[in-house]
Short mmCIF file of C-alpha atoms in Angstrom, two decimals:
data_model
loop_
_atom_site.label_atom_id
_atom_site.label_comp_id
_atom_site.label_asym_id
_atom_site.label_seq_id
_atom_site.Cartn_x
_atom_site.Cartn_y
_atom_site.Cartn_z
CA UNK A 1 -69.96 226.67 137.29
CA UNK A 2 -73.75 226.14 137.50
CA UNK A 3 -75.50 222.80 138.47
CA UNK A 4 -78.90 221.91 138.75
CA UNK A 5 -80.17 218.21 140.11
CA UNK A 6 -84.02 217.00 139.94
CA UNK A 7 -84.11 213.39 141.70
CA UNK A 8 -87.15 211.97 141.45
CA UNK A 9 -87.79 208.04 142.92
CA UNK A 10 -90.06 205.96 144.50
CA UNK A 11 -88.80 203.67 148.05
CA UNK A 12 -90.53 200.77 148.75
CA UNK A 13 -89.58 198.89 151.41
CA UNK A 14 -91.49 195.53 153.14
CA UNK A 15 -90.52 193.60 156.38
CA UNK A 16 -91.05 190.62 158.38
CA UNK A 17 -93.47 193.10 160.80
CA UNK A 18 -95.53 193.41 157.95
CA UNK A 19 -95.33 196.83 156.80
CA UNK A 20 -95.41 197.75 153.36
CA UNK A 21 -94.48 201.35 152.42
CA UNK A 22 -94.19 203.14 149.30
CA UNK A 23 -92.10 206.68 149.78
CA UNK A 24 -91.99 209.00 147.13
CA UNK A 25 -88.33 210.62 146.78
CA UNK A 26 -87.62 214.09 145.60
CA UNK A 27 -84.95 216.70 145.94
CA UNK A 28 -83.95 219.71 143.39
CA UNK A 29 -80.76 222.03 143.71
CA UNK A 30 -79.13 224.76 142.26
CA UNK A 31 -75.08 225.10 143.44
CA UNK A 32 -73.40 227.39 141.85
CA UNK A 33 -69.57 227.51 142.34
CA UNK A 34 -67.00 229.93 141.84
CA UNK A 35 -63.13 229.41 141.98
CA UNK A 36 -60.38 231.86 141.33
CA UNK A 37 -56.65 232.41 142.58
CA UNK A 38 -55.25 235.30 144.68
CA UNK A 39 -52.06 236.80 143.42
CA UNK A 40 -49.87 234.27 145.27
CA UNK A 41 -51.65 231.25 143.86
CA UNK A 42 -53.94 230.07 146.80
CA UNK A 43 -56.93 228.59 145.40
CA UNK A 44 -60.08 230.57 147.41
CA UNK A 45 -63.76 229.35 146.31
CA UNK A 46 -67.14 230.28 147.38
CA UNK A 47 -70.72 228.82 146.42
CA UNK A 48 -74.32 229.51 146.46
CA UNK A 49 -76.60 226.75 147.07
CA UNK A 50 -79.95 225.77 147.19
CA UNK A 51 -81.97 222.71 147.87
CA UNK A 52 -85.86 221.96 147.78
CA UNK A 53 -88.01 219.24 147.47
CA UNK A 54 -89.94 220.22 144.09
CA UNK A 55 -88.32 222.54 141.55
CA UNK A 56 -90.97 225.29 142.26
CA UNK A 57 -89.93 225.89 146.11
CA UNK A 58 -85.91 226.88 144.78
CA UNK A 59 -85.88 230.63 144.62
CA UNK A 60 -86.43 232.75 141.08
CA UNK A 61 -84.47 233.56 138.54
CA UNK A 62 -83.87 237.08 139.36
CA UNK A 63 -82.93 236.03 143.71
CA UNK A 64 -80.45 233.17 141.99
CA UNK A 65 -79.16 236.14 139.76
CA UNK A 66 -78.64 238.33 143.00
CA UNK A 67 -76.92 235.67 144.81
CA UNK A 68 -74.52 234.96 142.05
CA UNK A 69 -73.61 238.68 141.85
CA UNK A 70 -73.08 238.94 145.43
CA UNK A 71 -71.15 235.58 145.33
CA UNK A 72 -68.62 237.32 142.87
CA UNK A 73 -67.87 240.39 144.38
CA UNK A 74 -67.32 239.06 147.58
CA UNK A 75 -64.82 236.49 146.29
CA UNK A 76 -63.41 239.36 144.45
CA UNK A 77 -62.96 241.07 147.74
CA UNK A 78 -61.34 237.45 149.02
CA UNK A 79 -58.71 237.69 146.06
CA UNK A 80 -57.49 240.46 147.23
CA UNK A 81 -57.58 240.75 150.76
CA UNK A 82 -53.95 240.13 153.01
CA UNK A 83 -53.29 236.33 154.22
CA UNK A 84 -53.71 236.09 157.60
CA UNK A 85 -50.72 235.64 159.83
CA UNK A 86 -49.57 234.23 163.21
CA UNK A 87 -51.48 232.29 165.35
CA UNK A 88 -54.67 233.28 167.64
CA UNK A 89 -56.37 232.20 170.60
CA UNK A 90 -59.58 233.69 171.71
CA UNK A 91 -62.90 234.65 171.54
CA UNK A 92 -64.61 233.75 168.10
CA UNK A 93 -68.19 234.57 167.03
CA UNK A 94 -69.15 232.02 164.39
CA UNK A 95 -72.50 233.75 162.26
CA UNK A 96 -75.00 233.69 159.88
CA UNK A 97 -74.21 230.20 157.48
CA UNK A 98 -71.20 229.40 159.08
CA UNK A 99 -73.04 228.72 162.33
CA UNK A 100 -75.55 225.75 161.00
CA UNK A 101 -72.84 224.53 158.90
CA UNK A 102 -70.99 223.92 162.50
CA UNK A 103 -73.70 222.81 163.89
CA UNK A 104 -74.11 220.03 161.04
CA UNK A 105 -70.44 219.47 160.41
CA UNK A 106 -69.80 218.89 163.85
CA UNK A 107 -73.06 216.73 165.24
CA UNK A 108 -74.60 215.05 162.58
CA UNK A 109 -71.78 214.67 160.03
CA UNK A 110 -69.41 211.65 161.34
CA UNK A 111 -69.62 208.85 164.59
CA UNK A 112 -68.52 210.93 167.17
CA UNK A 113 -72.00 213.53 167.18
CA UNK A 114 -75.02 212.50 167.70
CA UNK A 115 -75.62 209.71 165.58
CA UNK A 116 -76.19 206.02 167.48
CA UNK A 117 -73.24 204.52 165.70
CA UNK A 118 -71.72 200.84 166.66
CA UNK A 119 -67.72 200.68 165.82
CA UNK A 120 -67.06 197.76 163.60
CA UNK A 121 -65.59 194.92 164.73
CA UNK A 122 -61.88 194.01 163.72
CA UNK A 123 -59.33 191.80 164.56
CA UNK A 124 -56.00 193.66 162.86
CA UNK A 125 -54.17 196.08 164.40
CA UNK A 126 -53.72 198.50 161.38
CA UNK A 127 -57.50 197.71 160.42
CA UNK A 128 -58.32 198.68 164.66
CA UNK A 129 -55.78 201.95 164.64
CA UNK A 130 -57.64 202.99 161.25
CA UNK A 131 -61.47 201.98 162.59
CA UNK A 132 -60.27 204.35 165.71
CA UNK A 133 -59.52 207.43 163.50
CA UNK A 134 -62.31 206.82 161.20
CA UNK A 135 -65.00 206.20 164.19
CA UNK A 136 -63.24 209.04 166.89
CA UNK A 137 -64.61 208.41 170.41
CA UNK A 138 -68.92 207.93 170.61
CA UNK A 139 -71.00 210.30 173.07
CA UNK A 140 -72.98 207.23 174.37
CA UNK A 141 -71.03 206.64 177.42
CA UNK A 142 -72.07 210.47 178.24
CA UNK A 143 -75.78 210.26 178.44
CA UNK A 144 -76.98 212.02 181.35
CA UNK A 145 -74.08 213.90 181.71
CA UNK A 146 -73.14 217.40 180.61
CA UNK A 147 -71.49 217.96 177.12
CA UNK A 148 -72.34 221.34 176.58
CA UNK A 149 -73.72 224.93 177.80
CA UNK A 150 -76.44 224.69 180.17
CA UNK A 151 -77.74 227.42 177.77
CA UNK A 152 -78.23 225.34 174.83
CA UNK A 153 -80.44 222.36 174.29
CA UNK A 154 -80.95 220.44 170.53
CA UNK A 155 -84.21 218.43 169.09
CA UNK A 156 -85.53 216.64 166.31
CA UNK A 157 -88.74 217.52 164.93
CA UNK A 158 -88.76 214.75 161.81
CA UNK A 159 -92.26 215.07 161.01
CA UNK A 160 -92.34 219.05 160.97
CA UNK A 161 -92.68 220.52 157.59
CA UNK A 162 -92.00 223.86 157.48
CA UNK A 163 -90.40 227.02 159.80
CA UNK A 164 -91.11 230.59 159.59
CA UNK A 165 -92.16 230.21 155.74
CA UNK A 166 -89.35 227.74 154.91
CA UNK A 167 -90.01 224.27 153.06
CA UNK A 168 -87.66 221.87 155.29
CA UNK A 169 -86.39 219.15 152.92
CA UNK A 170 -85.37 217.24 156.17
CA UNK A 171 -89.15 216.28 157.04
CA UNK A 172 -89.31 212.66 157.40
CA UNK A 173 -92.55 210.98 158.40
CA UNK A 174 -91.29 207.29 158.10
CA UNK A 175 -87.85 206.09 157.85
CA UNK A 176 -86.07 204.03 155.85
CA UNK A 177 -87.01 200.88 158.17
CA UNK A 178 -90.73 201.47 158.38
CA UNK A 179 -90.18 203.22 162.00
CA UNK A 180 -92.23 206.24 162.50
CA UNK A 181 -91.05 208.81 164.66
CA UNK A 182 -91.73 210.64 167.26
CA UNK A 183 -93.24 214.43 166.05
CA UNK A 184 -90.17 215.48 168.94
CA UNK A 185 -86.99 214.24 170.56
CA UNK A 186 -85.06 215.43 172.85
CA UNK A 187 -81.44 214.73 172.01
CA UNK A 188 -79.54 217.46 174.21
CA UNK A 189 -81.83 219.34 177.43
CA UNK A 190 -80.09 222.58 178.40
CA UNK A 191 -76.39 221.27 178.21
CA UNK A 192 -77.35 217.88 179.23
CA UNK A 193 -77.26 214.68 176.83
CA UNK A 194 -80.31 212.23 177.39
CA UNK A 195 -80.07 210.43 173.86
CA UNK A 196 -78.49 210.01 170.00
CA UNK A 197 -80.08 209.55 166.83
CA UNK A 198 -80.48 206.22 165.93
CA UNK A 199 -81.96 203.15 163.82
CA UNK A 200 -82.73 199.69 163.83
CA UNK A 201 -79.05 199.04 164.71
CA UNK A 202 -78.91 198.59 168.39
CA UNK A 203 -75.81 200.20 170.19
CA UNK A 204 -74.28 199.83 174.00
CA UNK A 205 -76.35 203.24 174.85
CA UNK A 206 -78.91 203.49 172.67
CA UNK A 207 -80.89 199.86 172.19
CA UNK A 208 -84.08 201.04 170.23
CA UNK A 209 -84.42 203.07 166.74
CA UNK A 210 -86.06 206.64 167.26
CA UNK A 211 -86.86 207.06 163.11
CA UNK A 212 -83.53 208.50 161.96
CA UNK A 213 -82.64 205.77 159.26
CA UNK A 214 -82.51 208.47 156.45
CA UNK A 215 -83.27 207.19 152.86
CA UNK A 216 -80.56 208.11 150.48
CA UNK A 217 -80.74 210.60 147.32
CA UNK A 218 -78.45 209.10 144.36
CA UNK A 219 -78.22 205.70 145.64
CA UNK A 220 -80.35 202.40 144.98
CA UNK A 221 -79.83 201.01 148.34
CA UNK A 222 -80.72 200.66 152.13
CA UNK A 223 -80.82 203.93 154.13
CA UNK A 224 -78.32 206.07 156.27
CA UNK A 225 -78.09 207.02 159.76
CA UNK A 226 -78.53 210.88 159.50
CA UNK A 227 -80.11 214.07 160.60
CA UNK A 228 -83.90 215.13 160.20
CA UNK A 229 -84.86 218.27 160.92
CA UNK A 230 -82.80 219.83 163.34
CA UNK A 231 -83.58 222.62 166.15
CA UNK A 232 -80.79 224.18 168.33
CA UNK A 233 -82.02 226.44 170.30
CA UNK A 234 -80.96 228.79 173.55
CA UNK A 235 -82.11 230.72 176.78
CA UNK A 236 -81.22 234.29 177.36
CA UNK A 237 -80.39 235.69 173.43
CA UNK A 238 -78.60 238.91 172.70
CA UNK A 239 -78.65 241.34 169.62
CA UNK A 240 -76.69 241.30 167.04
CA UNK A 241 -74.95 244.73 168.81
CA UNK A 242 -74.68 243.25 171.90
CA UNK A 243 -72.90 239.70 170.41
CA UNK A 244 -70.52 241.83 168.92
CA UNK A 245 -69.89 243.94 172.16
CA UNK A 246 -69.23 241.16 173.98
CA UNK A 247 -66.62 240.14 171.57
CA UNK A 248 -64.86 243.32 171.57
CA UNK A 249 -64.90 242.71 175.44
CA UNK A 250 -63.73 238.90 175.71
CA UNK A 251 -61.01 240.43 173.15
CA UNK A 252 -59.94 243.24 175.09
CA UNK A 253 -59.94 241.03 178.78
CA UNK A 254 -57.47 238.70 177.35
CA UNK A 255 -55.26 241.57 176.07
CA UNK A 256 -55.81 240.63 172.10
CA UNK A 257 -55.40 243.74 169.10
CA UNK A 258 -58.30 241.74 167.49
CA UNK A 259 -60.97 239.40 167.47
CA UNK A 260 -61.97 237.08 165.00
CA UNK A 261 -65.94 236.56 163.45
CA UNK A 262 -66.24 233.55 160.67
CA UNK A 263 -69.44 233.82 158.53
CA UNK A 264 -69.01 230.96 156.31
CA UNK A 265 -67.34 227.67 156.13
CA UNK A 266 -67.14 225.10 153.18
CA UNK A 267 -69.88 222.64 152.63
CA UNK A 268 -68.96 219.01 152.76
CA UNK A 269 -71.05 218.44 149.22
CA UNK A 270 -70.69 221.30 146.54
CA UNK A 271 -71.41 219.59 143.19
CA UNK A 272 -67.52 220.56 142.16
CA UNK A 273 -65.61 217.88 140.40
CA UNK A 274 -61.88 218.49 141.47
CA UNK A 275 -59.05 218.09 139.58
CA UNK A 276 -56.51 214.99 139.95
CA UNK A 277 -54.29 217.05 141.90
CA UNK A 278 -57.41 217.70 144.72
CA UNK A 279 -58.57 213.89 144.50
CA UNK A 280 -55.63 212.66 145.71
CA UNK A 281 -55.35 215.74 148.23
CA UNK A 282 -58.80 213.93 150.02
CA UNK A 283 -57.42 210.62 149.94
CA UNK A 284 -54.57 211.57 151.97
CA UNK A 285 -57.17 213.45 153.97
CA UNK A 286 -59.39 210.89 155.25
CA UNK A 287 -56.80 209.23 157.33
CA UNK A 288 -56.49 212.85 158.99
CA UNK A 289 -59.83 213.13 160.45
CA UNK A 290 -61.89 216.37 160.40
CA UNK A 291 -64.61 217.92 161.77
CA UNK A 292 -65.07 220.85 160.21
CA UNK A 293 -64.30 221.63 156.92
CA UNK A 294 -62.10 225.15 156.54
CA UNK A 295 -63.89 228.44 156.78
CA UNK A 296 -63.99 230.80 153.51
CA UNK A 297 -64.82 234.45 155.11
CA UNK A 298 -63.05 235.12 158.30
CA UNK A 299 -62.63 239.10 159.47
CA UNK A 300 -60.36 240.46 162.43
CA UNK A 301 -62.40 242.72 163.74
CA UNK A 302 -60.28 245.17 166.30
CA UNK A 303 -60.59 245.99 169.62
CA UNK A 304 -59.49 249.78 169.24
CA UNK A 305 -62.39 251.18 166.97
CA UNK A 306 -64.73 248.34 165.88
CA UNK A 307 -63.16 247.95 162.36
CA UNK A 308 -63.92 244.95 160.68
CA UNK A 309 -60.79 243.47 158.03
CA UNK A 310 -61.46 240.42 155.91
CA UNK A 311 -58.57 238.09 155.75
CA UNK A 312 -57.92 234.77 153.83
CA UNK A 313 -55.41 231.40 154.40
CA UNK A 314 -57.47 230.93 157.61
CA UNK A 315 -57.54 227.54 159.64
CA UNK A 316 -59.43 227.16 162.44
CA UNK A 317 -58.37 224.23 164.92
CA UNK A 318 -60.47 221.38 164.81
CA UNK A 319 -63.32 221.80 167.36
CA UNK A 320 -64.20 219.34 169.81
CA UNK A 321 -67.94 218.71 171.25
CA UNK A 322 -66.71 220.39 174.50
CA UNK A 323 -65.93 223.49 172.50
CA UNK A 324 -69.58 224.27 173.00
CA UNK A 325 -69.02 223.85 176.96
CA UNK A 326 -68.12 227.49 177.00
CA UNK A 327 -69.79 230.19 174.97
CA UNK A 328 -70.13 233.71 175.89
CA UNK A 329 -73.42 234.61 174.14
CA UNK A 330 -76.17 233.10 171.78
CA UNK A 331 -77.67 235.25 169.07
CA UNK A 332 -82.03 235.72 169.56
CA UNK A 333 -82.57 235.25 165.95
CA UNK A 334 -83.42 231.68 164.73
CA UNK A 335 -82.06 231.05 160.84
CA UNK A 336 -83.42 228.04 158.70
CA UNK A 337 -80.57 225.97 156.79
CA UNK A 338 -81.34 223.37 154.40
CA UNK A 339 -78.79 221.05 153.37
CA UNK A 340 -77.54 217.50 152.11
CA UNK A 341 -75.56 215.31 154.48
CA UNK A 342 -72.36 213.04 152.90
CA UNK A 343 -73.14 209.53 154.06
CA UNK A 344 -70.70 207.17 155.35
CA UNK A 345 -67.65 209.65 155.63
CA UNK A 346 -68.12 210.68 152.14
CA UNK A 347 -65.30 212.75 151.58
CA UNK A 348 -66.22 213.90 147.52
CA UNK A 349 -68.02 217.44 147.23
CA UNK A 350 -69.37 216.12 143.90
CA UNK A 351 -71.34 213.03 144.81
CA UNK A 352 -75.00 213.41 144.98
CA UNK A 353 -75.64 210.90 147.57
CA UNK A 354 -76.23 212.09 150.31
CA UNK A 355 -79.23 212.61 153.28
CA UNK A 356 -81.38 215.81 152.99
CA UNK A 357 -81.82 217.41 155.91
CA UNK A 358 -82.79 220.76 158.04
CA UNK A 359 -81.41 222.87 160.82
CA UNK A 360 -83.16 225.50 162.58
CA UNK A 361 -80.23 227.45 164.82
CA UNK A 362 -79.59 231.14 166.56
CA UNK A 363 -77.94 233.55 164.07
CA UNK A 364 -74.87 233.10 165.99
CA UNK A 365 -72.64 232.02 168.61
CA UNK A 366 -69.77 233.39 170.83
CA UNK A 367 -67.52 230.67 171.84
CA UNK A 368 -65.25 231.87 174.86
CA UNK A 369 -62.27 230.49 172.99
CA UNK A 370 -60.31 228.45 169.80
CA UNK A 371 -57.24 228.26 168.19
CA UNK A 372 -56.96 229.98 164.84
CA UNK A 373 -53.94 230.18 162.43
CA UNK A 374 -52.12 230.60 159.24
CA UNK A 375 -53.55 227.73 156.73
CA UNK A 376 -51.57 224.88 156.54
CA UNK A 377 -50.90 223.74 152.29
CA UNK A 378 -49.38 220.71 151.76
CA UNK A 379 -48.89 222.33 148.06
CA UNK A 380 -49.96 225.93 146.44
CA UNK A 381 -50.65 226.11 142.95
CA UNK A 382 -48.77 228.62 140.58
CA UNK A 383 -50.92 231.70 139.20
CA UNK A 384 -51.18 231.17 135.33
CA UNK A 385 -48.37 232.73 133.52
CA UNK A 386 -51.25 234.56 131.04
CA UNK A 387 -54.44 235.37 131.83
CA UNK A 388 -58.11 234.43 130.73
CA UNK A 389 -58.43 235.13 126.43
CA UNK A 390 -62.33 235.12 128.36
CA UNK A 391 -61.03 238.02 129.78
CA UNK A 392 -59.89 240.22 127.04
CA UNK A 393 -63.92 240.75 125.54
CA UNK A 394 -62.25 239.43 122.17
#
């Protein structure tokens, strides 16, 4: 299934300050998604997809043509490949996509990142217990204070452009209150966290908007708290050689066969339009509360030769901020990531309304340890009883 979106608007936006802005509005995407079944009926899909400001900065025909064919023969490989089994706790390198997708998942996707978010109130206990899911626990009370490696430390550049050749569609030189940021903040400094994205929406921590009110492609209305352009960066980088020696190492020091390397997770907004079936499937999902969405190509990769084996039905236990406390090694390569942000715990792949935005991260990361197992189904559907007439060339 192929999509492609042009959005194409113009913001304007007056206050009681006096400003009076006009903002032109673009985005244009390709995602192209591919579904099949493996011979015991789990669903796997995969997807390509690109985003860009003006239809001429999304790649060419023949590099969309290239990614498509390497989309289907790796999902072929998926079909195909054993389930994986058991349980595992260890060292796991998380690389090339899957890496900013964590990054964005995890910090700039729901209220317990780094987003300046104030809990609504209530009054009801059910309405409090649900708020508490929905909202999880904010980061403001740990400003100042340590959250993750000392290696690591995260910025905003809103008002940068481009990196290393690559259009960011997250540039944002005025919000969607008529604040202008600053070119730079500093939202994490070497582990420790001195502040949170925010808008005009004063919180206990955070009392003054740094320019992250993000206007909103799809929707006629005010703007969303949300990512800008993003840079996660780190002190002392390896190779790619010597990230994956170290794994083999952290592996073999805690007595494991294996270790496990994840190079791509789902996206939180695909352009697919599930069935019934997978609608109601979400529903019952947003009062479980996720971080990360599941991962799509996970590989043992063992400690006696260096073999690398991909395996499918993976879940990988839902990270906490702290699981970034304790890595073992950062990758020296910086990768560009453009994507679109849900809004408002969107949980539908197919809505369009979302928050562009950028993230410029290392190639990779060796966390020191999390919990990986079999993947959970509430249901698996059946394989069809004939195949594809598409299939037959008739």
């Amino acid at each position: 299934e192929v999509r492609i979106y042009f959005f194409q608007a113009d913001e304007y936006y007056v206050n009681s300050e006096g400003a009076e802005i006009i903002k032109p509005l673009t985005l244009a995407s390709v995602q192209i998604n591919a579904l099949t079944q493996a011979p015991d009926g789990e669903e796997l899909a995969d997807h390509v997809l690109e985003y860009a400001l003006f239809p001429d900065d999304l790649p060419s025909k023949k590099e969309m043509l290239q990614k498509t064919g390497h989309l289907i023969e790796k999902l072929k490989k998926l079909r195909t490949a054993p389930a994986f089994e058991g349980s595992y706790t260890g060292p796991v390198l998380f690389e090339n996509e899957a890496l900013p997708e964590f990054i964005a998942q995890r910090f700039f996707r729901d209220f317990d990142g780094l987003l300046a978010t104030r809990k609504p109130f209530g009054g009801e206990a059910n309405a409090l217990s649900y708020l508490g899911r929905l909202f999880g626990e904010s980061l403001e009370g740990k400003i100042d204070k340590r959250i993750i490696s000392k290696e690591i430390t995260i910025k905003a550049f809103p008002r940068l452009k481009e990196f290393s050749g690559v259009k960011l569609i997250g540039y944002n030189e005025i919000d969607a209150e008529g604040v202008k940021p600053k070119e730079e903040i500093t939202l994490v400094e070497k582990g420790i966290l001195k502040t949170l994205l925010s808008n005009r929406t004063p919180t206990i921590g955070v009392s003054q908007s740094n320019g992250h009110s993000r206007s909103i492609i799809g929707r006629q209305s005010s703007g969303s708290l949300g990512a800008s352009v993003i840079n996660v960066s780190a002190a002392n980088g390896l190779s790619d050689e010597e990230l994956k020696k170290e794994l083999i190492q952290a592996a073999k020091d805690e007595g494991l066969d294996f270790a496990i390397i994840v190079r791509k997770i789902k996206s939180v907004i695909t352009g697919t339009l599930p069935g019934i079936d997978r609608i109601i499937l979400m529903s019952s999902q947003m009062l479980q509360k996720k971080n990360l969405e599941g991962p799509i190509y996970v590989y043992k990769i063992f400690v006696k030769d260096g073999h690398e084996e991909l395996v499918r039905s993976v879940e990988i236990d839902d990270p906490s901020i702290s699981s970034l406390r304790h890595i073992l090694g950062v990758s020296k390569k910086q990768i560009v990531f453009n994507t679109l942000m849900p809004v408002s715990n969107q949980i539908s792949p197919y809505s369009y309304d979302s928050v562009p935005a950028s993230f410029i991260t290392p190639g990779a990361i060796l966390f020191e340890e999390l919990e990986v197992r079999k993947e959970k189904r509430s249901f698996t559907p059946k394989p069809p009883v004939v195949s594809s007439p598409l299939l037959s060339g008739k």
